[in-house]
PDB file of N, CA and C in Angstrom:
ATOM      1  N   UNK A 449     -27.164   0.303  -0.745  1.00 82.00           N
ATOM      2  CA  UNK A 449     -26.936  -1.114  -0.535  1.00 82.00           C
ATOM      3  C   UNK A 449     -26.866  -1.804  -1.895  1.00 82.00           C
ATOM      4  N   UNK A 450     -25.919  -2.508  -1.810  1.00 90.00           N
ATOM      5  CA  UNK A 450     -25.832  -3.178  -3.090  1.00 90.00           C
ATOM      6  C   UNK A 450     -26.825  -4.700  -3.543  1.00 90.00           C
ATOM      7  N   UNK A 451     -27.094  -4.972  -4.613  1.00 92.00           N
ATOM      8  CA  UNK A 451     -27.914  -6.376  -4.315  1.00 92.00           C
ATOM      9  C   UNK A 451     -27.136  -7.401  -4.000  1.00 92.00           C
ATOM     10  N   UNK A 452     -27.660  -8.637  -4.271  1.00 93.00           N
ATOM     11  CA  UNK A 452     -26.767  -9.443  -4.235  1.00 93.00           C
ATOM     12  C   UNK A 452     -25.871 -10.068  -5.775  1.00 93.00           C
ATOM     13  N   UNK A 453     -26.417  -9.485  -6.906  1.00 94.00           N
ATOM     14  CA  UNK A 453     -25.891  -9.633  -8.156  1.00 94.00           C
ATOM     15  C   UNK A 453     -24.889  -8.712  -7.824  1.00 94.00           C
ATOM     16  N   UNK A 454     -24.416  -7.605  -7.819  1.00 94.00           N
ATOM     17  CA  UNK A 454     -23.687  -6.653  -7.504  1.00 94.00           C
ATOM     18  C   UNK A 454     -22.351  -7.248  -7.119  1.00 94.00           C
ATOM     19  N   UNK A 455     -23.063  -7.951  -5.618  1.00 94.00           N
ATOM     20  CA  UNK A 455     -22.139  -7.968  -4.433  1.00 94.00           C
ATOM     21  C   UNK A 455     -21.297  -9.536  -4.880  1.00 94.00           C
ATOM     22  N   UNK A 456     -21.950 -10.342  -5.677  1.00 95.00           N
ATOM     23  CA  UNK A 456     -21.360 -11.104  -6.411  1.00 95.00           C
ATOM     24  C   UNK A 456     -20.051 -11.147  -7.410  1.00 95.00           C
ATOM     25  N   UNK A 457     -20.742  -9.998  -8.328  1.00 95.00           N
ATOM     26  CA  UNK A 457     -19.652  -9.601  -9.335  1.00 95.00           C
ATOM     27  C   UNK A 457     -18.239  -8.563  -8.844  1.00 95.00           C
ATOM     28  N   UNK A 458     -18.881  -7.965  -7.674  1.00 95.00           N
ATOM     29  CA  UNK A 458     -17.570  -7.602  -6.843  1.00 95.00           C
ATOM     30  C   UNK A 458     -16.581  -8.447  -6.126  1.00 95.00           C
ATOM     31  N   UNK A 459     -17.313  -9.411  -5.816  1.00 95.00           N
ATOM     32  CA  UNK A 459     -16.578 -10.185  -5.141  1.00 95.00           C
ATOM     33  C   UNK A 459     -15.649 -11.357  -6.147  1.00 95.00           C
ATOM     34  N   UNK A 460     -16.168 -11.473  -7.381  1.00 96.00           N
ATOM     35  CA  UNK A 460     -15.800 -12.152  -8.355  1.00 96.00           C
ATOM     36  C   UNK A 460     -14.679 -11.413  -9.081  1.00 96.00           C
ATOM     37  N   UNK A 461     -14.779 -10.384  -8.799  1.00 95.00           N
ATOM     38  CA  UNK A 461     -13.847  -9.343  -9.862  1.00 95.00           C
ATOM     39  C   UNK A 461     -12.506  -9.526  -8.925  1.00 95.00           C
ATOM     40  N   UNK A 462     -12.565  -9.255  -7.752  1.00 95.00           N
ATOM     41  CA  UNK A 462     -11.377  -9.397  -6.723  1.00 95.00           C
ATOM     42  C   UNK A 462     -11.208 -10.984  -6.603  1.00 95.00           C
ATOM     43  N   UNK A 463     -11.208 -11.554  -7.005  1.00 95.00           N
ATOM     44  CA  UNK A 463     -11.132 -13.371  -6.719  1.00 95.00           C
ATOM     45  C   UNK A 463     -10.335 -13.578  -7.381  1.00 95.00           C
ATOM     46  N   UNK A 464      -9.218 -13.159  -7.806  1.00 95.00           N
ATOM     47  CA  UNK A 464      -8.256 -13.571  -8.469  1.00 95.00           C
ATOM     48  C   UNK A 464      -7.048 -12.876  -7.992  1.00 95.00           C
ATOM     49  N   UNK A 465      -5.612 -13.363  -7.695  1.00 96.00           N
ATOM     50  CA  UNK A 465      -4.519 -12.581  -7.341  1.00 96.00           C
ATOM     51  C   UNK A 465      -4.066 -11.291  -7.592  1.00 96.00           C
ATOM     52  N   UNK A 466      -4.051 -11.638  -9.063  1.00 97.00           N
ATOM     53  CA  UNK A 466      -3.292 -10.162  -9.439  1.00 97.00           C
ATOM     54  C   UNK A 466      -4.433  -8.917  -9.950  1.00 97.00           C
ATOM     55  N   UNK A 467      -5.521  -9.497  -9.638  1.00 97.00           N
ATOM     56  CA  UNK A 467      -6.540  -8.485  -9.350  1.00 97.00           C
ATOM     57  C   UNK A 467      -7.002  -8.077  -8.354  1.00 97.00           C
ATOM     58  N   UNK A 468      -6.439  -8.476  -7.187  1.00 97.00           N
ATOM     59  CA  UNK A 468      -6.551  -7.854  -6.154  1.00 97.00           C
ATOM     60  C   UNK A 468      -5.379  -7.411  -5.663  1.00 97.00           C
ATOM     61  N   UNK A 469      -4.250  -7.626  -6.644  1.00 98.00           N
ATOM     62  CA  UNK A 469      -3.042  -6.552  -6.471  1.00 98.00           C
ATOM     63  C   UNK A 469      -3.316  -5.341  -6.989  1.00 98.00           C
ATOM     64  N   UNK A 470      -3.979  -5.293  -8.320  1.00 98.00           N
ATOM     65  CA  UNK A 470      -4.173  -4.645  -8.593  1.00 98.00           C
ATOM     66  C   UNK A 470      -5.185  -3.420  -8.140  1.00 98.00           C
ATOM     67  N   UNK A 471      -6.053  -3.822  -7.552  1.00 98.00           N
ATOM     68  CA  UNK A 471      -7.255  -3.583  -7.112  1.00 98.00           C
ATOM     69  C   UNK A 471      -6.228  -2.641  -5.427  1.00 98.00           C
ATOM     70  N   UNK A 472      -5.854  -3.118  -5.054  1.00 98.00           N
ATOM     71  CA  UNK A 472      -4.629  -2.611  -3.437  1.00 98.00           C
ATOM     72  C   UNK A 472      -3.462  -1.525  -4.016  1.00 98.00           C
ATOM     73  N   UNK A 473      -2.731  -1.681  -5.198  1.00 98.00           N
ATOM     74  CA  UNK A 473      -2.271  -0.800  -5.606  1.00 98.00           C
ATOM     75  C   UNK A 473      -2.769   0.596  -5.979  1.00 98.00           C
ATOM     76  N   UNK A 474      -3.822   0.525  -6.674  1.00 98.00           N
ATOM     77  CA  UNK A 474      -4.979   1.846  -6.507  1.00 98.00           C
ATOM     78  C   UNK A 474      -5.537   2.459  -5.731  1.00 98.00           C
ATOM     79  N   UNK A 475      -5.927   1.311  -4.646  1.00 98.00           N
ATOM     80  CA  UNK A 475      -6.434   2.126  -3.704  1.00 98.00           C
ATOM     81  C   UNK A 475      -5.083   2.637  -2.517  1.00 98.00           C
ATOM     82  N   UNK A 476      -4.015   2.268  -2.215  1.00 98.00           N
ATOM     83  CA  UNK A 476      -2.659   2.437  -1.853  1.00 98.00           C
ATOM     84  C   UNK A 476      -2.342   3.933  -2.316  1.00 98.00           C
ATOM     85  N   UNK A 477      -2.862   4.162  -3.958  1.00 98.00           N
ATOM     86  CA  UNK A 477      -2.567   5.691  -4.540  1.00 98.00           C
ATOM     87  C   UNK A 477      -3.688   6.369  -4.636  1.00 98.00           C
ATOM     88  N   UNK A 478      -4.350   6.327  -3.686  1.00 98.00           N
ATOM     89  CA  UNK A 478      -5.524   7.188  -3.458  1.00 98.00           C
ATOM     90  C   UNK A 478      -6.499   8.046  -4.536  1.00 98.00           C
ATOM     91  N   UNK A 479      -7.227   8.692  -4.330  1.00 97.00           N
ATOM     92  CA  UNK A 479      -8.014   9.238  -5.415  1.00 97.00           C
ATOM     93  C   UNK A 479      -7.294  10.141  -6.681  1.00 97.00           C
ATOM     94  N   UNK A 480      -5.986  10.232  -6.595  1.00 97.00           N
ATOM     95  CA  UNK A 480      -5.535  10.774  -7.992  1.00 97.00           C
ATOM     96  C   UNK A 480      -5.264   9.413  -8.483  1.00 97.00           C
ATOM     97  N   UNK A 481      -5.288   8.440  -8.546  1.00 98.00           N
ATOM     98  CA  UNK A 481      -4.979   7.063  -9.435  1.00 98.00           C
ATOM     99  C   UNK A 481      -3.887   7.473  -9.727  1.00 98.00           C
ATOM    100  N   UNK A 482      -3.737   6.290 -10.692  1.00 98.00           N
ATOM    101  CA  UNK A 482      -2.091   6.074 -11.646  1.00 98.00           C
ATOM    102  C   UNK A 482      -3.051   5.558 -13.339  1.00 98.00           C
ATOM    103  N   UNK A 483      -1.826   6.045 -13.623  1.00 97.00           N
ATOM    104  CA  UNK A 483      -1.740   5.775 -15.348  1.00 97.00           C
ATOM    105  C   UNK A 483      -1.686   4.389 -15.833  1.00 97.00           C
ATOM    106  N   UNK A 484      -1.823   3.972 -16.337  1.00 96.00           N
ATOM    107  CA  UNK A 484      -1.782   2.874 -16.729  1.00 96.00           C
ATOM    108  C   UNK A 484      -0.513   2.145 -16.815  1.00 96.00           C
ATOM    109  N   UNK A 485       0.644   2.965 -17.256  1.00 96.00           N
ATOM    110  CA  UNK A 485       1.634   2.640 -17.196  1.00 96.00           C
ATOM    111  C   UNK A 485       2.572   2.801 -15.850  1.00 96.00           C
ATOM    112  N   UNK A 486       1.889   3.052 -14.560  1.00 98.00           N
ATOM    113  CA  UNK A 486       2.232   2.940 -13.332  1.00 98.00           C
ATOM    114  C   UNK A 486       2.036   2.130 -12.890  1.00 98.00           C
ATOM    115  N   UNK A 487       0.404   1.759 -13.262  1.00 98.00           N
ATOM    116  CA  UNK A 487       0.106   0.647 -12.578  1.00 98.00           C
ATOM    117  C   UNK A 487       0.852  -0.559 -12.696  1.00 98.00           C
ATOM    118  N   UNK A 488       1.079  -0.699 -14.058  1.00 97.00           N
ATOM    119  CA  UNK A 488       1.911  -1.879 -15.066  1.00 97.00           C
ATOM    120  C   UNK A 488       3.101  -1.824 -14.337  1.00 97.00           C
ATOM    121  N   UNK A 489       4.123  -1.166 -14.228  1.00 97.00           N
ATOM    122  CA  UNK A 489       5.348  -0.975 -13.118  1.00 97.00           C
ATOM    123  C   UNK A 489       5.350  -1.364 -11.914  1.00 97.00           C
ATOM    124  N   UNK A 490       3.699  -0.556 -11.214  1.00 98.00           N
ATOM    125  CA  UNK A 490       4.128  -1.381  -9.417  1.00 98.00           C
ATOM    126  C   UNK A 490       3.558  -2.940  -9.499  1.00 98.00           C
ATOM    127  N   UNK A 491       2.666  -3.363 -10.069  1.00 97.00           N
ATOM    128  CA  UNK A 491       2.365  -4.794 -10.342  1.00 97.00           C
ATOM    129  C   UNK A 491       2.864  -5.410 -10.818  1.00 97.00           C
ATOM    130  N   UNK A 492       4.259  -4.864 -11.899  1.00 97.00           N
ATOM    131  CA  UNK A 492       5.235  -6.164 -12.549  1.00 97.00           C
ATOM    132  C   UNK A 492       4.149  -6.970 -13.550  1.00 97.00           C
ATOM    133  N   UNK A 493       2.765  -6.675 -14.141  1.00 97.00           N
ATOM    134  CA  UNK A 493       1.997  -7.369 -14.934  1.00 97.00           C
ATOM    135  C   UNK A 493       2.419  -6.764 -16.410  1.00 97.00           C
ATOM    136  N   UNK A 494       2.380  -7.466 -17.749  1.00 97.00           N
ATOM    137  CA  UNK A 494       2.323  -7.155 -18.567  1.00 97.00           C
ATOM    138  C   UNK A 494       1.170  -6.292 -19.295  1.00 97.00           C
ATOM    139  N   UNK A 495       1.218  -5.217 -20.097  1.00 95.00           N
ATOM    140  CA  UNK A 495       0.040  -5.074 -20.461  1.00 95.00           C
ATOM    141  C   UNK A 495      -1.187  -5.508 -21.061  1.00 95.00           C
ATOM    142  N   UNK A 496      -0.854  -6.622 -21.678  1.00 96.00           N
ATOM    143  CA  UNK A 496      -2.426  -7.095 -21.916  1.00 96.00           C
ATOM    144  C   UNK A 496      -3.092  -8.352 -20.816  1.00 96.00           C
ATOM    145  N   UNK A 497      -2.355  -8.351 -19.998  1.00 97.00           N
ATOM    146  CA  UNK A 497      -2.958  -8.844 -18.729  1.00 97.00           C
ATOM    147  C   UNK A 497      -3.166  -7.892 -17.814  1.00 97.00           C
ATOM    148  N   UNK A 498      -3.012  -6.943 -17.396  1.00 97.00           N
ATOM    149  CA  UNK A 498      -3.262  -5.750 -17.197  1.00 97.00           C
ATOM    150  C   UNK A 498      -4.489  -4.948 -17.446  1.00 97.00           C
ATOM    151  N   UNK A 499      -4.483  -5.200 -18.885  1.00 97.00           N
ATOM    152  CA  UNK A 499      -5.622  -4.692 -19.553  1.00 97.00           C
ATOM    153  C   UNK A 499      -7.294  -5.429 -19.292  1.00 97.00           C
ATOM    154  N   UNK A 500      -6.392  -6.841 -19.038  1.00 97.00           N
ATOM    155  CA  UNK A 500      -7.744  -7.566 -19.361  1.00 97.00           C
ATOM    156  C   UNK A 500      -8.344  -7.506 -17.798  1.00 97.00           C
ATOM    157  N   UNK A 501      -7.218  -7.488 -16.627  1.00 97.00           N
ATOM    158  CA  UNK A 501      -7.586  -7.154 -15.052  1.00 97.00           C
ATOM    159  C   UNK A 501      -8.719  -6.189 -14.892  1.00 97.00           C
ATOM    160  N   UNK A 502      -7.529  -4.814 -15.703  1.00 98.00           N
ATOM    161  CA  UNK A 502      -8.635  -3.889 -15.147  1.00 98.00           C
ATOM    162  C   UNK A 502     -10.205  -3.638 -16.262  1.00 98.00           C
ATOM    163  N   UNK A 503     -10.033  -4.640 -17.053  1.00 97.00           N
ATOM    164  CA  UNK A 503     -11.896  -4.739 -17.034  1.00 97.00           C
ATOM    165  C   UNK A 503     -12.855  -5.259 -16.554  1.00 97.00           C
ATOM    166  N   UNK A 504     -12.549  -6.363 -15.629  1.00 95.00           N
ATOM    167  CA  UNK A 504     -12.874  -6.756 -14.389  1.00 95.00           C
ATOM    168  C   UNK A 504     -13.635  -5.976 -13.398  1.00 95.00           C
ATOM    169  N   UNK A 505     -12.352  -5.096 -12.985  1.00 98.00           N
ATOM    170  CA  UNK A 505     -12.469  -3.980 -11.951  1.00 98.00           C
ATOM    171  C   UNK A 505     -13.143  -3.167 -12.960  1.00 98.00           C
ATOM    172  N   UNK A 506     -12.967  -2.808 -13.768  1.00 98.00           N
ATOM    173  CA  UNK A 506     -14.080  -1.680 -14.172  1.00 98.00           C
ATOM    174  C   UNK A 506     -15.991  -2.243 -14.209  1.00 98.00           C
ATOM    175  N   UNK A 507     -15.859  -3.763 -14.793  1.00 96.00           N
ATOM    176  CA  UNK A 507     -17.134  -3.742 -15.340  1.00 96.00           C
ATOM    177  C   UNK A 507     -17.787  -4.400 -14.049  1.00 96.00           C
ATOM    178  N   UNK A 508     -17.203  -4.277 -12.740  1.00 96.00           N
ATOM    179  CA  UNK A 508     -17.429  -4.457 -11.103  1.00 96.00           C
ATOM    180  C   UNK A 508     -17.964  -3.405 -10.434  1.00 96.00           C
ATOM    181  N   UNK A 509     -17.129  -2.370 -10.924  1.00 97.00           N
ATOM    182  CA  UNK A 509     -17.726  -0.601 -10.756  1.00 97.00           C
ATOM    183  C   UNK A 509     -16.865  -0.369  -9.793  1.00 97.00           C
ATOM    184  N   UNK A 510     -15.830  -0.826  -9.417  1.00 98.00           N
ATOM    185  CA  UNK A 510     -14.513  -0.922  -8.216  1.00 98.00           C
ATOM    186  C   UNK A 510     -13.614   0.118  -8.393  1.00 98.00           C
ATOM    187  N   UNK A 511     -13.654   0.226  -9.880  1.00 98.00           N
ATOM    188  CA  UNK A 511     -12.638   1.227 -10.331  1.00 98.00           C
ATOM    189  C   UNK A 511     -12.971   2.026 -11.288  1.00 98.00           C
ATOM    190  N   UNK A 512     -12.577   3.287 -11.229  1.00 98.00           N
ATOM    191  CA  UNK A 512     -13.089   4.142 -12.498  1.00 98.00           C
ATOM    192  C   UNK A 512     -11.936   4.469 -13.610  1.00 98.00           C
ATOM    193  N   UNK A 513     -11.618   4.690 -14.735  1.00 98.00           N
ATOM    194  CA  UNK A 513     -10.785   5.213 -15.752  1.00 98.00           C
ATOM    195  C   UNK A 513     -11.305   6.772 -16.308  1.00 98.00           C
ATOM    196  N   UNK A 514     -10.447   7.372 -16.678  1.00 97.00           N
ATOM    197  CA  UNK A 514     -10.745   8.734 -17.058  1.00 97.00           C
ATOM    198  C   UNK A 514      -9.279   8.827 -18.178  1.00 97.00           C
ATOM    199  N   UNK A 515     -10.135   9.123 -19.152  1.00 95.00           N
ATOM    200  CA  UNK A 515      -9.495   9.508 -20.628  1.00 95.00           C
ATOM    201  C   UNK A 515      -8.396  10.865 -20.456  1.00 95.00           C
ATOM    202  N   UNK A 516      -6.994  10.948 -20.843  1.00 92.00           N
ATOM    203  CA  UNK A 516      -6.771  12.339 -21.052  1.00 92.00           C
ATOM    204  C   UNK A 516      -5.991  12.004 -22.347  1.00 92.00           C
ATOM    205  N   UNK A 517      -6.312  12.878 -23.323  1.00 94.00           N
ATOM    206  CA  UNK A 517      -5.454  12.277 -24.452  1.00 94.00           C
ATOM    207  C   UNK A 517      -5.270  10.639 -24.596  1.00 94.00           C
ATOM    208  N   UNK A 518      -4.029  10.582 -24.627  1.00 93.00           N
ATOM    209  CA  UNK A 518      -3.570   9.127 -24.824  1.00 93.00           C
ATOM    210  C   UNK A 518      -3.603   8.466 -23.774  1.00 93.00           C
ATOM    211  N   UNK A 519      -4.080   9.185 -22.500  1.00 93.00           N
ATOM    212  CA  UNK A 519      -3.799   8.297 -21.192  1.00 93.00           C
ATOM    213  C   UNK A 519      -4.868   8.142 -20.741  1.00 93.00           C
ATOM    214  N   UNK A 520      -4.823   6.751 -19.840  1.00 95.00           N
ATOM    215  CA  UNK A 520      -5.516   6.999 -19.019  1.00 95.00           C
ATOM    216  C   UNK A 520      -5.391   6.844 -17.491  1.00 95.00           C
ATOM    217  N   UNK A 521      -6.780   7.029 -16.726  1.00 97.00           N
ATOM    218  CA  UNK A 521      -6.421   7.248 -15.302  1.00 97.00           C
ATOM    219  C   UNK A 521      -6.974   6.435 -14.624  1.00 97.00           C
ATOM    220  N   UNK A 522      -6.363   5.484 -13.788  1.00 98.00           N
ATOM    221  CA  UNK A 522      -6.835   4.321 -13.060  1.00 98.00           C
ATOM    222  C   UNK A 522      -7.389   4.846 -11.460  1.00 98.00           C
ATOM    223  N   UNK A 523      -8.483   5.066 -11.051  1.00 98.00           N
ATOM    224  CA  UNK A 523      -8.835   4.887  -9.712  1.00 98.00           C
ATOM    225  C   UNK A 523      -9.832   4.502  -9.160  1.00 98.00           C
ATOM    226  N   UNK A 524      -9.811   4.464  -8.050  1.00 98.00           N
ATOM    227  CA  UNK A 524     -10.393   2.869  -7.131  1.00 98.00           C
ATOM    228  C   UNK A 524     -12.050   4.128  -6.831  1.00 98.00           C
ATOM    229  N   UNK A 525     -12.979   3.226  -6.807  1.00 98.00           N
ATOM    230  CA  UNK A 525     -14.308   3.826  -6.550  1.00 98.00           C
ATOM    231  C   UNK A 525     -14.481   3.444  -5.534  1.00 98.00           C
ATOM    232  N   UNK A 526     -14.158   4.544  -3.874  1.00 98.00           N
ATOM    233  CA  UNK A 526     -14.472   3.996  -2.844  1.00 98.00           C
ATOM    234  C   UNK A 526     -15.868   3.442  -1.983  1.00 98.00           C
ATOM    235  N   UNK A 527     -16.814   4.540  -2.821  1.00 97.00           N
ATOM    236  CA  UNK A 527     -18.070   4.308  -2.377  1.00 97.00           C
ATOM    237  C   UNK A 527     -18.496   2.801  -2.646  1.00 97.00           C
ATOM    238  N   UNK A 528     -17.910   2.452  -3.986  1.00 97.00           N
ATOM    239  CA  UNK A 528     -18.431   1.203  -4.392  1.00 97.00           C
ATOM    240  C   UNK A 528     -17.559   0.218  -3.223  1.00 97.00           C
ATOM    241  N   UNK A 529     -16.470   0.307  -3.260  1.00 97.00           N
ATOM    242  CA  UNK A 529     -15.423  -0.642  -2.355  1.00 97.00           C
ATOM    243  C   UNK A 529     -16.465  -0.449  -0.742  1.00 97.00           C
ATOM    244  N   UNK A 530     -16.417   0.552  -0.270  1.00 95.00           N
ATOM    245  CA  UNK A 530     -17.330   0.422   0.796  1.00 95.00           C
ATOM    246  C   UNK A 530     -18.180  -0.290   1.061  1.00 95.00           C
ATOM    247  N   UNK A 531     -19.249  -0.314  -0.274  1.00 95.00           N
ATOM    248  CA  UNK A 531     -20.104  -0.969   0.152  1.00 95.00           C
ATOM    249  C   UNK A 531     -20.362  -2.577  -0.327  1.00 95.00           C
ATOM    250  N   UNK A 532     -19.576  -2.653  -0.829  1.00 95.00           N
ATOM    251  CA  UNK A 532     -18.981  -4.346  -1.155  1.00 95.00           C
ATOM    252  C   UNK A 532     -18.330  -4.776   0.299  1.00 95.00           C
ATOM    253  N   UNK A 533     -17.483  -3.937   0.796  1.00 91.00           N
ATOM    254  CA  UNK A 533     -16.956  -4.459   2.166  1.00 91.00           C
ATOM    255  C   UNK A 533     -17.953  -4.826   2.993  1.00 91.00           C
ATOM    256  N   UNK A 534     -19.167  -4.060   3.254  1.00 92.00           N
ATOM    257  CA  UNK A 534     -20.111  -3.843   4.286  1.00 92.00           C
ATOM    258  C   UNK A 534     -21.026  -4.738   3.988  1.00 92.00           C
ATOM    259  N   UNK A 535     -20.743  -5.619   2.699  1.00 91.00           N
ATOM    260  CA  UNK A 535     -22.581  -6.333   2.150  1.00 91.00           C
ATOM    261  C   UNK A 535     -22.422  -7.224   3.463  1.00 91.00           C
ATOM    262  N   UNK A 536     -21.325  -7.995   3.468  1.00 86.00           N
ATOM    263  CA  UNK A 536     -21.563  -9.479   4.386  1.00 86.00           C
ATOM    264  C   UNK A 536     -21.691  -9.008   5.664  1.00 86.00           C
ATOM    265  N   UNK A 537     -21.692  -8.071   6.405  1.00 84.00           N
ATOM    266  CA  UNK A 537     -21.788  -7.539   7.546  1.00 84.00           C
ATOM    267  C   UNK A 537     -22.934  -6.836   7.535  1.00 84.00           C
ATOM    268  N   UNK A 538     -23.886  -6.461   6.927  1.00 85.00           N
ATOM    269  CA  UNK A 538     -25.003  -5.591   6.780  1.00 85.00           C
ATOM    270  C   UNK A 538     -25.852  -6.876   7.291  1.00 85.00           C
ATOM    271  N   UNK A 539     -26.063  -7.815   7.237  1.00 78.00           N
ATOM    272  CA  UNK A 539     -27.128  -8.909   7.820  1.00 78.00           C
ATOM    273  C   UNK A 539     -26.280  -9.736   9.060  1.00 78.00           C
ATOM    274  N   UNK A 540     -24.960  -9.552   9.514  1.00 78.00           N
ATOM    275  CA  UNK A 540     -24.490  -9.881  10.879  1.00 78.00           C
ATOM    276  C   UNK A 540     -25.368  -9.944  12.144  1.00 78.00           C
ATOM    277  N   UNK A 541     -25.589 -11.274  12.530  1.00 77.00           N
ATOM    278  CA  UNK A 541     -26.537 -11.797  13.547  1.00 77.00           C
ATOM    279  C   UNK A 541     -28.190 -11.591  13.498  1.00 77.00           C
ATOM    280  N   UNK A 542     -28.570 -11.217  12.488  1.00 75.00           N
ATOM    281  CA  UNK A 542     -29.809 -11.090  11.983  1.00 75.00           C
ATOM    282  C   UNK A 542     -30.673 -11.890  12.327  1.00 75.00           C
ATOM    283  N   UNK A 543     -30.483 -13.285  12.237  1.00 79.00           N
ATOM    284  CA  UNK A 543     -30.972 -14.131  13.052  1.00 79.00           C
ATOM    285  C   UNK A 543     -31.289 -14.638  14.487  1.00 79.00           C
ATOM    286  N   UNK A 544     -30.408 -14.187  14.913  1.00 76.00           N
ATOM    287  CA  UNK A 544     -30.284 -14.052  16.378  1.00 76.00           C
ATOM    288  C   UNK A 544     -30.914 -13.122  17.104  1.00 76.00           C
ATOM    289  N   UNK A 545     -31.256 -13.519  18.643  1.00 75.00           N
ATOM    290  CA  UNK A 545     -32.257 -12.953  19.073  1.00 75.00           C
ATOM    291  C   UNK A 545     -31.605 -11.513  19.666  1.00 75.00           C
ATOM    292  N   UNK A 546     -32.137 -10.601  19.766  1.00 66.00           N
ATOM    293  CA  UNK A 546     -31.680  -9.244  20.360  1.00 66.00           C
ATOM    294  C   UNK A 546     -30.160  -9.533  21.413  1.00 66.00           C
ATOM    295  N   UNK A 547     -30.762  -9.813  22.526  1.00 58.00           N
ATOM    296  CA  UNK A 547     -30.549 -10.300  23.611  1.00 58.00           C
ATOM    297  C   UNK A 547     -28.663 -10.687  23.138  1.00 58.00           C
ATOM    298  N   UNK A 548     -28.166 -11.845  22.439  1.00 55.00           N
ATOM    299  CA  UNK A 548     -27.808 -12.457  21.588  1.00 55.00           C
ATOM    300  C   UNK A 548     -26.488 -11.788  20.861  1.00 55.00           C
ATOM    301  N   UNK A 549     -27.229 -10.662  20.056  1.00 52.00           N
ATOM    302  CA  UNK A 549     -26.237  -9.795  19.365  1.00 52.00           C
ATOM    303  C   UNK A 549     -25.499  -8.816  20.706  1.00 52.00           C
ATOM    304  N   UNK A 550     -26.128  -8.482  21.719  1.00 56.00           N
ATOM    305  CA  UNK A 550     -25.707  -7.372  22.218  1.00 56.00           C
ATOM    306  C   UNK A 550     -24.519  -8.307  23.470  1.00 56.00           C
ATOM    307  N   UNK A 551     -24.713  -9.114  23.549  1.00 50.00           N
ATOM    308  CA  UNK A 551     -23.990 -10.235  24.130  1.00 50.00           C
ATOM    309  C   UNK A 551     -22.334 -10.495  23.349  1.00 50.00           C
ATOM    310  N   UNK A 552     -22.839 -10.485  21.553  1.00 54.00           N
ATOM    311  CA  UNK A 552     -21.585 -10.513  20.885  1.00 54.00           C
ATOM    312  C   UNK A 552     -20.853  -9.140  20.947  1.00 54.00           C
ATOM    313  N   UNK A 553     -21.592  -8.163  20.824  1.00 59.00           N
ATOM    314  CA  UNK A 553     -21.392  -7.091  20.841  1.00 59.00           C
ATOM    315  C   UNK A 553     -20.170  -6.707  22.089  1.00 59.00           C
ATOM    316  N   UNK A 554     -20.004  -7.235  23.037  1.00 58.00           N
ATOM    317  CA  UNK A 554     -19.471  -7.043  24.453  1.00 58.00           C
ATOM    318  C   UNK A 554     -18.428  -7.717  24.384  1.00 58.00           C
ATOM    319  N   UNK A 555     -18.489  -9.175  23.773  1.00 58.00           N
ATOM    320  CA  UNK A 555     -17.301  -9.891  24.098  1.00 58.00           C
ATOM    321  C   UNK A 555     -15.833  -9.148  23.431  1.00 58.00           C
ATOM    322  N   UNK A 556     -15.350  -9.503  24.216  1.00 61.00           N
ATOM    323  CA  UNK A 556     -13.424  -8.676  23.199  1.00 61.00           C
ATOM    324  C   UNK A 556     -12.833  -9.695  22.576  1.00 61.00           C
ATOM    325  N   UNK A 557     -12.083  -8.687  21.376  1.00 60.00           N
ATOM    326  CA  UNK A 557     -11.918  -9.631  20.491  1.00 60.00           C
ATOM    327  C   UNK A 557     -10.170  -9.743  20.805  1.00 60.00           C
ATOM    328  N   UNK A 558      -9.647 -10.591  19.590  1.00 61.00           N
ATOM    329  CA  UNK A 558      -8.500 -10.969  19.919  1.00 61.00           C
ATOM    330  C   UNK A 558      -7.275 -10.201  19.647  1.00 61.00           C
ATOM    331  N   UNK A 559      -7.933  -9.060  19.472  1.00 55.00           N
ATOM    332  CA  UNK A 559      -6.925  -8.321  18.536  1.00 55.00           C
ATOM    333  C   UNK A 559      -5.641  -7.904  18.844  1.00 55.00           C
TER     334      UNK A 559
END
């Protein structure tokens, strides 16, 4: 479980557009990531906006980089994404009496 400093700076790191393009493009290319210079291509961002995105996502823990030579490797840290998804839902109806939740629990949704 993440704290709530955590779940803050995750949520802060994705609060911006083209960081959460960015942030969807990675996870879109699954656990082999993209290069830096892929990423820069499917996002249409320049590189030093680019650059400055994915330190965001890195210093969020959203995304990991891995050195090879001159390159590097952009991918999405799902465990972390998981559990950033799950913070605001981990205390869902908490307040509410038993009775209450299992009531929400039943109703159908609109989907």
């Amino acid at each position: 479980m993440l704290t709530i400093e955590e779940a803050c700076q995750g949520f802060a790191a994705v609060g911006s557009e083209p960081r959460m393009g960015v942030l969807l493009t990675l996870v879109q290319a699954g656990n082999q990531g993209l290069l830096f210079r892929d990423v820069a291509n499917r996002t249409g961002l320049p590189g030093s906006t680019l650059a400055h995105h994915l330190r965001f996502l890195v210093a969020a823990e959203l995304i990991t980089q891995e050195r090879r030579g001159r390159e590097t490797i952009n991918r999405p840290n799902f465990e972390r994404l998981e559990h950033l998804s799950s913070f605001i839902l981990a205390t869902c109806c908490a307040a509410l009496p038993q009775t209450d939740v299992t009531l929400m629990q039943d109703t159908p949704s609109d989907d």
